[in-house]
PDB file of C-alpha atoms and ligand atoms in Angstrom:
ATOM      1  CA  MET C1475       0.000   0.000   0.000  1.00  0.00           C
ATOM      2  CA  ILE C1476       1.047   3.565  -0.634  1.00  0.00           C
ATOM      3  CA  TYR C1477      -0.634   5.944   1.791  1.00  0.00           C
ATOM      4  CA  GLY C1478      -1.511   9.603   1.285  1.00  0.00           C
ATOM      5  CA  GLU C1479      -3.546  11.846   3.568  1.00  0.00           C
ATOM      6  CA  ARG C1480      -7.058  10.754   2.606  1.00  0.00           C
ATOM      7  CA  ILE C1481      -6.299   8.179  -0.067  1.00  0.00           C
ATOM      8  CA  ARG C1482      -4.165   5.113  -0.632  1.00  0.00           C
ATOM      9  CA  PHE C1483      -2.954   3.147  -3.635  1.00  0.00           C
ATOM     10  CA  ARG C1484      -3.145  -0.629  -3.843  1.00  0.00           C
ATOM     11  CA  HIS C1485      -2.664  -3.045  -6.700  1.00  0.00           C
ATOM     12  CA  MET C1486      -5.686  -3.508  -8.961  1.00  0.00           C
ATOM     13  CA  GLU C1487      -7.577  -6.763  -8.490  1.00  0.00           C
ATOM     14  CA  ARG C1488      -9.700  -8.779 -10.892  1.00  0.00           C
ATOM     15  CA  SER C1489     -12.712  -8.040  -8.671  1.00  0.00           C
ATOM     16  CA  ASP C1490     -12.309  -4.291  -9.453  1.00  0.00           C
ATOM     17  CA  LEU C1491     -12.955  -4.800 -13.171  1.00  0.00           C
ATOM     18  CA  PRO C1492     -16.789  -4.442 -13.227  1.00  0.00           C
ATOM     19  CA  ARG C1493     -16.426  -1.024 -11.587  1.00  0.00           C
ATOM     20  CA  PHE C1494     -13.928   0.078 -14.210  1.00  0.00           C
ATOM     21  CA  VAL C1495     -16.174  -1.142 -17.045  1.00  0.00           C
ATOM     22  CA  ASP C1496     -18.920   1.076 -15.580  1.00  0.00           C
ATOM     23  CA  TYR C1497     -16.535   4.031 -15.211  1.00  0.00           C
ATOM     24  CA  LEU C1498     -15.125   3.707 -18.723  1.00  0.00           C
ATOM     25  CA  ASN C1499     -18.547   3.330 -20.322  1.00  0.00           C
ATOM     26  CA  ASP C1500     -19.821   6.515 -18.651  1.00  0.00           C
ATOM     27  CA  PRO C1501     -19.712   9.382 -21.204  1.00  0.00           C
ATOM     28  CA  ASP C1502     -19.169  11.950 -18.418  1.00  0.00           C
ATOM     29  CA  VAL C1503     -16.024  10.082 -17.394  1.00  0.00           C
ATOM     30  CA  ASN C1504     -14.623   8.930 -20.728  1.00  0.00           C
ATOM     31  CA  TRP C1505     -14.847  12.210 -22.636  1.00  0.00           C
ATOM     32  CA  GLY C1506     -11.547  13.208 -21.010  1.00  0.00           C
ATOM     33  CA  LEU C1507      -9.935   9.903 -21.973  1.00  0.00           C
ATOM     34  CA  ALA C1508      -8.792   8.244 -25.192  1.00  0.00           C
ATOM     35  CA  VAL C1509     -11.706   5.775 -24.880  1.00  0.00           C
ATOM     36  CA  TYR C1510     -14.204   6.097 -27.748  1.00  0.00           C
ATOM     37  CA  LEU C1511     -15.945   2.727 -28.066  1.00  0.00           C
ATOM     38  CA  PRO C1512     -18.195   0.846 -25.619  1.00  0.00           C
ATOM     39  CA  LEU C1513     -16.109  -1.483 -23.463  1.00  0.00           C
ATOM     40  CA  SER C1514     -17.113  -5.082 -22.675  1.00  0.00           C
ATOM     41  CA  MET C1515     -16.270  -7.028 -19.546  1.00  0.00           C
ATOM     42  CA  ALA C1516     -14.451  -9.579 -21.755  1.00  0.00           C
ATOM     43  CA  ALA C1517     -12.210  -6.855 -23.232  1.00  0.00           C
ATOM     44  CA  GLU C1518     -11.510  -5.473 -19.767  1.00  0.00           C
ATOM     45  CA  GLU C1519     -10.546  -8.964 -18.526  1.00  0.00           C
ATOM     46  CA  GLN C1520      -8.193  -9.325 -21.478  1.00  0.00           C
ATOM     47  CA  TRP C1521      -6.680  -5.915 -20.679  1.00  0.00           C
ATOM     48  CA  PHE C1522      -6.167  -7.093 -17.075  1.00  0.00           C
ATOM     49  CA  GLU C1523      -4.367 -10.288 -18.155  1.00  0.00           C
ATOM     50  CA  ASN C1524      -2.052  -8.314 -20.472  1.00  0.00           C
ATOM     51  CA  MET C1525      -1.483  -5.698 -17.776  1.00  0.00           C
ATOM     52  CA  LEU C1526      -0.182  -8.386 -15.363  1.00  0.00           C
ATOM     53  CA  LYS C1527       2.585  -9.192 -17.861  1.00  0.00           C
ATOM     54  CA  ARG C1528       3.842  -5.598 -17.862  1.00  0.00           C
ATOM     55  CA  PRO C1529       6.728  -4.467 -15.593  1.00  0.00           C
ATOM     56  CA  ALA C1530       5.526  -4.167 -11.991  1.00  0.00           C
ATOM     57  CA  ALA C1531       6.250  -0.426 -11.782  1.00  0.00           C
ATOM     58  CA  GLU C1532       3.951   0.215 -14.763  1.00  0.00           C
ATOM     59  CA  GLN C1533       0.945  -1.689 -13.446  1.00  0.00           C
ATOM     60  CA  PRO C1534      -1.998   0.573 -12.539  1.00  0.00           C
ATOM     61  CA  LEU C1535      -2.705   1.406  -8.930  1.00  0.00           C
ATOM     62  CA  ALA C1536      -6.247   1.416  -7.599  1.00  0.00           C
ATOM     63  CA  ILE C1537      -7.107   4.636  -5.737  1.00  0.00           C
ATOM     64  CA  GLU C1538      -9.091   4.160  -2.545  1.00  0.00           C
ATOM     65  CA  VAL C1539     -10.479   6.833  -0.277  1.00  0.00           C
ATOM     66  CA  HIS C1540     -10.701   6.505   3.475  1.00  0.00           C
ATOM     67  CA  GLU C1541     -14.178   6.742   4.901  1.00  0.00           C
ATOM     68  CA  GLU C1542     -14.798   7.662   8.499  1.00  0.00           C
ATOM     69  CA  ASN C1543     -16.930   5.164  10.356  1.00  0.00           C
ATOM     70  CA  PRO C1544     -19.110   7.201  12.758  1.00  0.00           C
ATOM     71  CA  GLN C1545     -19.543   4.119  14.960  1.00  0.00           C
ATOM     72  CA  GLY C1546     -15.790   3.629  15.157  1.00  0.00           C
ATOM     73  CA  GLY C1547     -14.400   0.132  14.598  1.00  0.00           C
ATOM     74  CA  GLU C1548     -12.713  -1.051  11.426  1.00  0.00           C
ATOM     75  CA  GLU C1549     -11.725   1.561   8.887  1.00  0.00           C
ATOM     76  CA  THR C1550     -13.206   1.290   5.415  1.00  0.00           C
ATOM     77  CA  TRP C1551     -11.576   2.102   2.087  1.00  0.00           C
ATOM     78  CA  THR C1552     -13.642   2.685  -1.054  1.00  0.00           C
ATOM     79  CA  LEU C1553     -12.417   2.326  -4.629  1.00  0.00           C
ATOM     80  CA  ILE C1554     -12.767   5.573  -6.635  1.00  0.00           C
ATOM     81  CA  GLY C1555     -10.447   5.127  -9.635  1.00  0.00           C
ATOM     82  CA  ASN C1556      -6.932   4.315 -10.704  1.00  0.00           C
ATOM     83  CA  CYS C1557      -3.702   5.875 -11.883  1.00  0.00           C
ATOM     84  CA  ALA C1558      -0.518   4.653 -13.490  1.00  0.00           C
ATOM     85  CA  LEU C1559       2.967   5.355 -14.746  1.00  0.00           C
ATOM     86  CA  LEU C1560       2.987   4.371 -18.398  1.00  0.00           C
ATOM     87  CA  ASP C1561       6.004   3.231 -20.412  1.00  0.00           C
ATOM     88  CA  ILE C1562       8.768   4.166 -17.999  1.00  0.00           C
ATOM     89  CA  ASP C1563      11.901   5.234 -19.868  1.00  0.00           C
ATOM     90  CA  TRP C1564      14.600   4.083 -17.439  1.00  0.00           C
ATOM     91  CA  ARG C1565      17.547   5.578 -19.325  1.00  0.00           C
ATOM     92  CA  ASN C1566      16.082   9.090 -19.326  1.00  0.00           C
ATOM     93  CA  ARG C1567      14.209   8.390 -16.056  1.00  0.00           C
ATOM     94  CA  SER C1568      10.990   9.765 -17.487  1.00  0.00           C
ATOM     95  CA  ALA C1569       7.429   8.429 -17.488  1.00  0.00           C
ATOM     96  CA  GLU C1570       3.984   9.444 -18.629  1.00  0.00           C
ATOM     97  CA  LEU C1571       1.228   9.482 -15.998  1.00  0.00           C
ATOM     98  CA  GLY C1572      -2.481   8.812 -16.300  1.00  0.00           C
ATOM     99  CA  ILE C1573      -5.396   9.096 -13.873  1.00  0.00           C
ATOM    100  CA  LEU C1574      -9.083   8.262 -13.742  1.00  0.00           C
ATOM    101  CA  ILE C1575     -11.479   9.022 -10.919  1.00  0.00           C
ATOM    102  CA  GLY C1576     -14.676   7.252 -11.888  1.00  0.00           C
ATOM    103  CA  GLU C1577     -16.838   8.297  -8.928  1.00  0.00           C
ATOM    104  CA  LYS C1578     -18.289  11.504 -10.357  1.00  0.00           C
ATOM    105  CA  ASP C1579     -19.865  12.537  -7.032  1.00  0.00           C
ATOM    106  CA  LEU C1580     -16.350  12.866  -5.652  1.00  0.00           C
ATOM    107  CA  TRP C1581     -14.989  15.172  -8.346  1.00  0.00           C
ATOM    108  CA  GLY C1582     -13.902  18.597  -7.172  1.00  0.00           C
ATOM    109  CA  ARG C1583     -13.028  17.431  -3.651  1.00  0.00           C
ATOM    110  CA  GLY C1584      -9.285  17.382  -4.150  1.00  0.00           C
ATOM    111  CA  PHE C1585      -8.865  13.620  -4.599  1.00  0.00           C
ATOM    112  CA  GLY C1586      -7.514  13.953  -8.154  1.00  0.00           C
ATOM    113  CA  SER C1587      -4.795  16.410  -7.183  1.00  0.00           C
ATOM    114  CA  GLU C1588      -3.980  14.413  -4.038  1.00  0.00           C
ATOM    115  CA  ALA C1589      -3.653  11.228  -6.127  1.00  0.00           C
ATOM    116  CA  MET C1590      -1.369  13.030  -8.583  1.00  0.00           C
ATOM    117  CA  ARG C1591       0.789  14.348  -5.736  1.00  0.00           C
ATOM    118  CA  LEU C1592       1.057  10.832  -4.288  1.00  0.00           C
ATOM    119  CA  LEU C1593       1.855   9.284  -7.682  1.00  0.00           C
ATOM    120  CA  VAL C1594       4.492  11.930  -8.332  1.00  0.00           C
ATOM    121  CA  LYS C1595       6.018  11.302  -4.872  1.00  0.00           C
ATOM    122  CA  HIS C1596       6.152   7.580  -5.707  1.00  0.00           C
ATOM    123  CA  ALA C1597       7.744   8.360  -9.099  1.00  0.00           C
ATOM    124  CA  PHE C1598      10.472  10.606  -7.680  1.00  0.00           C
ATOM    125  CA  GLU C1599      11.114   9.211  -4.206  1.00  0.00           C
ATOM    126  CA  THR C1600      10.617   5.475  -4.780  1.00  0.00           C
ATOM    127  CA  LEU C1601      11.337   4.905  -8.457  1.00  0.00           C
ATOM    128  CA  ASN C1602      13.958   7.661  -8.641  1.00  0.00           C
ATOM    129  CA  LEU C1603      12.594   9.178 -11.855  1.00  0.00           C
ATOM    130  CA  HIS C1604      13.704  12.595 -13.104  1.00  0.00           C
ATOM    131  CA  ARG C1605      10.657  13.782 -15.065  1.00  0.00           C
ATOM    132  CA  VAL C1606       6.989  12.906 -15.209  1.00  0.00           C
ATOM    133  CA  TRP C1607       4.654  14.144 -17.899  1.00  0.00           C
ATOM    134  CA  LEU C1608       1.099  13.771 -19.119  1.00  0.00           C
ATOM    135  CA  ARG C1609      -1.261  14.563 -21.957  1.00  0.00           C
ATOM    136  CA  VAL C1610      -4.597  16.255 -21.383  1.00  0.00           C
ATOM    137  CA  TYR C1611      -7.301  17.542 -23.710  1.00  0.00           C
ATOM    138  CA  GLU C1612      -7.649  21.332 -23.846  1.00  0.00           C
ATOM    139  CA  THR C1613     -11.367  20.740 -23.162  1.00  0.00           C
ATOM    140  CA  ASN C1614     -10.705  19.228 -19.709  1.00  0.00           C
ATOM    141  CA  PRO C1615     -10.176  22.246 -17.385  1.00  0.00           C
ATOM    142  CA  ARG C1616     -10.887  20.182 -14.264  1.00  0.00           C
ATOM    143  CA  ALA C1617      -7.980  17.872 -15.047  1.00  0.00           C
ATOM    144  CA  ILE C1618      -5.679  20.748 -16.043  1.00  0.00           C
ATOM    145  CA  ARG C1619      -6.412  22.505 -12.737  1.00  0.00           C
ATOM    146  CA  ALA C1620      -5.830  19.288 -10.747  1.00  0.00           C
ATOM    147  CA  TYR C1621      -2.455  18.854 -12.465  1.00  0.00           C
ATOM    148  CA  GLU C1622      -1.478  22.476 -11.831  1.00  0.00           C
ATOM    149  CA  LYS C1623      -2.351  21.986  -8.158  1.00  0.00           C
ATOM    150  CA  ALA C1624       0.015  18.991  -8.115  1.00  0.00           C
ATOM    151  CA  GLY C1625       2.810  21.205  -9.518  1.00  0.00           C
ATOM    152  CA  PHE C1626       2.682  20.352 -13.227  1.00  0.00           C
ATOM    153  CA  VAL C1627       3.618  23.093 -15.698  1.00  0.00           C
ATOM    154  CA  MET C1628       2.448  23.515 -19.269  1.00  0.00           C
ATOM    155  CA  GLU C1629       5.061  22.310 -21.713  1.00  0.00           C
ATOM    156  CA  GLY C1630       3.413  22.326 -25.110  1.00  0.00           C
ATOM    157  CA  ARG C1631       0.389  21.945 -27.287  1.00  0.00           C
ATOM    158  CA  GLN C1632      -0.197  19.305 -29.922  1.00  0.00           C
ATOM    159  CA  ARG C1633      -2.531  21.149 -32.269  1.00  0.00           C
ATOM    160  CA  GLN C1634      -5.757  19.389 -33.294  1.00  0.00           C
ATOM    161  CA  ALA C1635      -4.190  16.081 -32.286  1.00  0.00           C
ATOM    162  CA  ALA C1636      -7.410  14.365 -31.194  1.00  0.00           C
ATOM    163  CA  ILE C1637     -10.978  14.168 -32.384  1.00  0.00           C
ATOM    164  CA  LYS C1638     -13.782  14.225 -29.816  1.00  0.00           C
ATOM    165  CA  ASN C1639     -17.471  14.418 -30.692  1.00  0.00           C
ATOM    166  CA  GLY C1640     -16.667  15.438 -34.254  1.00  0.00           C
ATOM    167  CA  ASN C1641     -14.281  18.260 -33.310  1.00  0.00           C
ATOM    168  CA  TYR C1642     -10.518  18.333 -33.492  1.00  0.00           C
ATOM    169  CA  ILE C1643      -9.054  19.464 -30.189  1.00  0.00           C
ATOM    170  CA  ASP C1644      -5.576  20.321 -28.989  1.00  0.00           C
ATOM    171  CA  VAL C1645      -3.733  17.942 -26.686  1.00  0.00           C
ATOM    172  CA  LEU C1646      -1.736  19.742 -23.999  1.00  0.00           C
ATOM    173  CA  VAL C1647       1.499  18.322 -22.624  1.00  0.00           C
ATOM    174  CA  MET C1648       2.327  19.073 -18.980  1.00  0.00           C
ATOM    175  CA  SER C1649       5.327  17.958 -16.980  1.00  0.00           C
ATOM    176  CA  LEU C1650       7.020  18.102 -13.604  1.00  0.00           C
ATOM    177  CA  LEU C1651      10.766  17.828 -13.047  1.00  0.00           C
ATOM    178  CA  ARG C1652      12.347  16.385  -9.959  1.00  0.00           C
ATOM    179  CA  GLU C1653      13.850  19.763  -8.938  1.00  0.00           C
ATOM    180  CA  GLU C1654      10.425  21.427  -9.257  1.00  0.00           C
ATOM    181  CA  TYR C1655       8.860  18.655  -7.189  1.00  0.00           C
ATOM    182  CA  SER C1656      11.502  19.136  -4.481  1.00  0.00           C
ATOM    183  CA  ALA C1657      10.669  22.862  -4.394  1.00  0.00           C
ATOM    184  CA  VAL C1658       6.865  22.409  -4.126  1.00  0.00           C
ATOM    185  CA  LYS C1659       6.534  19.280  -1.970  1.00  0.00           C
ATOM    186  CA  GLU C1660       6.833  21.166   1.315  1.00  0.00           C
TER     187      GLU C1660
HETATM  188  C1  COA T1981      -9.525  14.869 -13.935  1.00  0.00           C
HETATM  189  C2  COA T1981      -9.770  14.298 -12.542  1.00  0.00           C
HETATM  190  C3  COA T1981      -8.666  13.286 -12.219  1.00  0.00           C
HETATM  191  C4  COA T1981      -9.722  15.444 -11.522  1.00  0.00           C
HETATM  192  O1  COA T1981     -10.006  14.918 -10.250  1.00  0.00           O
HETATM  193  P1  COA T1981     -10.767  15.798  -9.150  1.00  0.00           P
HETATM  194  O2  COA T1981     -10.749  15.021  -7.881  1.00  0.00           O
HETATM  195  O3  COA T1981     -12.069  16.246  -9.678  1.00  0.00           O
HETATM  196  O4  COA T1981      -9.745  17.056  -9.057  1.00  0.00           O
HETATM  197  P2  COA T1981      -9.523  18.075  -7.846  1.00  0.00           P
HETATM  198  O5  COA T1981     -10.757  18.179  -7.023  1.00  0.00           O
HETATM  199  O6  COA T1981      -8.256  17.707  -7.166  1.00  0.00           O
HETATM  200  O7  COA T1981      -9.251  19.415  -8.637  1.00  0.00           O
HETATM  201  C5  COA T1981     -10.165  19.888  -9.597  1.00  0.00           C
HETATM  202  C6  COA T1981      -9.985  21.368  -9.736  1.00  0.00           C
HETATM  203  O8  COA T1981     -10.576  21.764 -10.974  1.00  0.00           O
HETATM  204  C7  COA T1981     -11.445  22.844 -10.723  1.00  0.00           C
HETATM  205  N1  COA T1981     -12.462  22.803 -11.756  1.00  0.00           N
HETATM  206  C8  COA T1981     -13.525  22.008 -11.878  1.00  0.00           C
HETATM  207  N2  COA T1981     -14.222  22.308 -12.988  1.00  0.00           N
HETATM  208  C9  COA T1981     -13.550  23.330 -13.583  1.00  0.00           C
HETATM  209  C10 COA T1981     -13.764  24.113 -14.760  1.00  0.00           C
HETATM  210  N3  COA T1981     -14.805  23.865 -15.560  1.00  0.00           N
HETATM  211  N4  COA T1981     -12.869  25.078 -15.060  1.00  0.00           N
HETATM  212  C11 COA T1981     -11.802  25.322 -14.262  1.00  0.00           C
HETATM  213  N5  COA T1981     -11.549  24.619 -13.130  1.00  0.00           N
HETATM  214  C12 COA T1981     -12.424  23.643 -12.799  1.00  0.00           C
HETATM  215  C13 COA T1981     -11.956  22.591  -9.318  1.00  0.00           C
HETATM  216  O9  COA T1981     -12.524  23.759  -8.759  1.00  0.00           O
HETATM  217  C14 COA T1981     -10.657  22.175  -8.635  1.00  0.00           C
HETATM  218  O10 COA T1981      -9.816  23.270  -8.376  1.00  0.00           O
HETATM  219  P3  COA T1981      -9.753  24.020  -6.931  1.00  0.00           P
HETATM  220  O11 COA T1981      -9.440  22.960  -5.912  1.00  0.00           O
HETATM  221  O12 COA T1981      -8.656  25.012  -7.108  1.00  0.00           O
HETATM  222  O13 COA T1981     -11.111  24.624  -6.723  1.00  0.00           O
HETATM  223  C15 COA T1981     -11.161  13.599 -12.486  1.00  0.00           C
HETATM  224  O14 COA T1981     -12.167  14.577 -12.681  1.00  0.00           O
HETATM  225  C16 COA T1981     -11.333  12.494 -13.519  1.00  0.00           C
HETATM  226  O15 COA T1981     -10.771  11.424 -13.362  1.00  0.00           O
HETATM  227  N6  COA T1981     -12.133  12.731 -14.582  1.00  0.00           N
HETATM  228  C17 COA T1981     -12.460  11.720 -15.584  1.00  0.00           C
HETATM  229  C18 COA T1981     -11.253  11.132 -16.347  1.00  0.00           C
HETATM  230  C19 COA T1981     -10.302  12.215 -16.822  1.00  0.00           C
HETATM  231  O16 COA T1981     -10.680  13.201 -17.428  1.00  0.00           O
HETATM  232  N7  COA T1981      -9.000  11.965 -16.523  1.00  0.00           N
HETATM  233  C20 COA T1981      -7.942  12.871 -16.919  1.00  0.00           C
HETATM  234  C21 COA T1981      -7.429  12.535 -18.265  1.00  0.00           C
HETATM  235  S1  COA T1981      -6.084  13.591 -18.757  1.00  0.00           S
END
């Protein structure tokens, strides 16, 4: 487990897959993602099997949020999404990041930026990377703001690089360097 303040990361389990099929088939969720076709449970299971063959550091992490139990007793953790380091380039110590919070009711409560901060901490302090970067659609201001809050800076714009709902949109590239992370983490 990797613990943050209100969230934690654990490895994804096969039993999580139905939730992710629901998330990824929800148009409110997937319009910010590269997903554009309905997703079946069978395809998701195949994705999971292939994912297990990838290097351990690149396997997605499930994001869980801690829920207070008013009666006390055992603490409960609820799945809200996942995040990952994709295609780690070990020579240049650089990796692309991705995140999905599928529980729409929880958007705007800081979990996305907290998850990014925790993933970045893992990337720099555990995996010893030098640079992390991501791609985000220009039409996704919520994500852009969450990334800015986690310290990411705008690096470039791939003009009309994606088509969404019949319109070409720009894909923005944002990144965070290790030295910038060290300056903002306090
Ligand atoms: C993108 C995502 C990870 C953000 O997570 P989140 O928990 O909602 O993010 P946070 O609450 O940490 O931050 C969101 C910020 O965006 C702001 N925001 C929301 N809607 C906005 C808008 N239309 N314009 C500008 N800012 C907006 C919020 O006010 C908040 O900023 P604040 O804390 O300064 O007020 C989540 O919404 C998600 O997974 N969406 C679906 C999949 C997706 O788009 N993934 C990203 C692919 S690049």
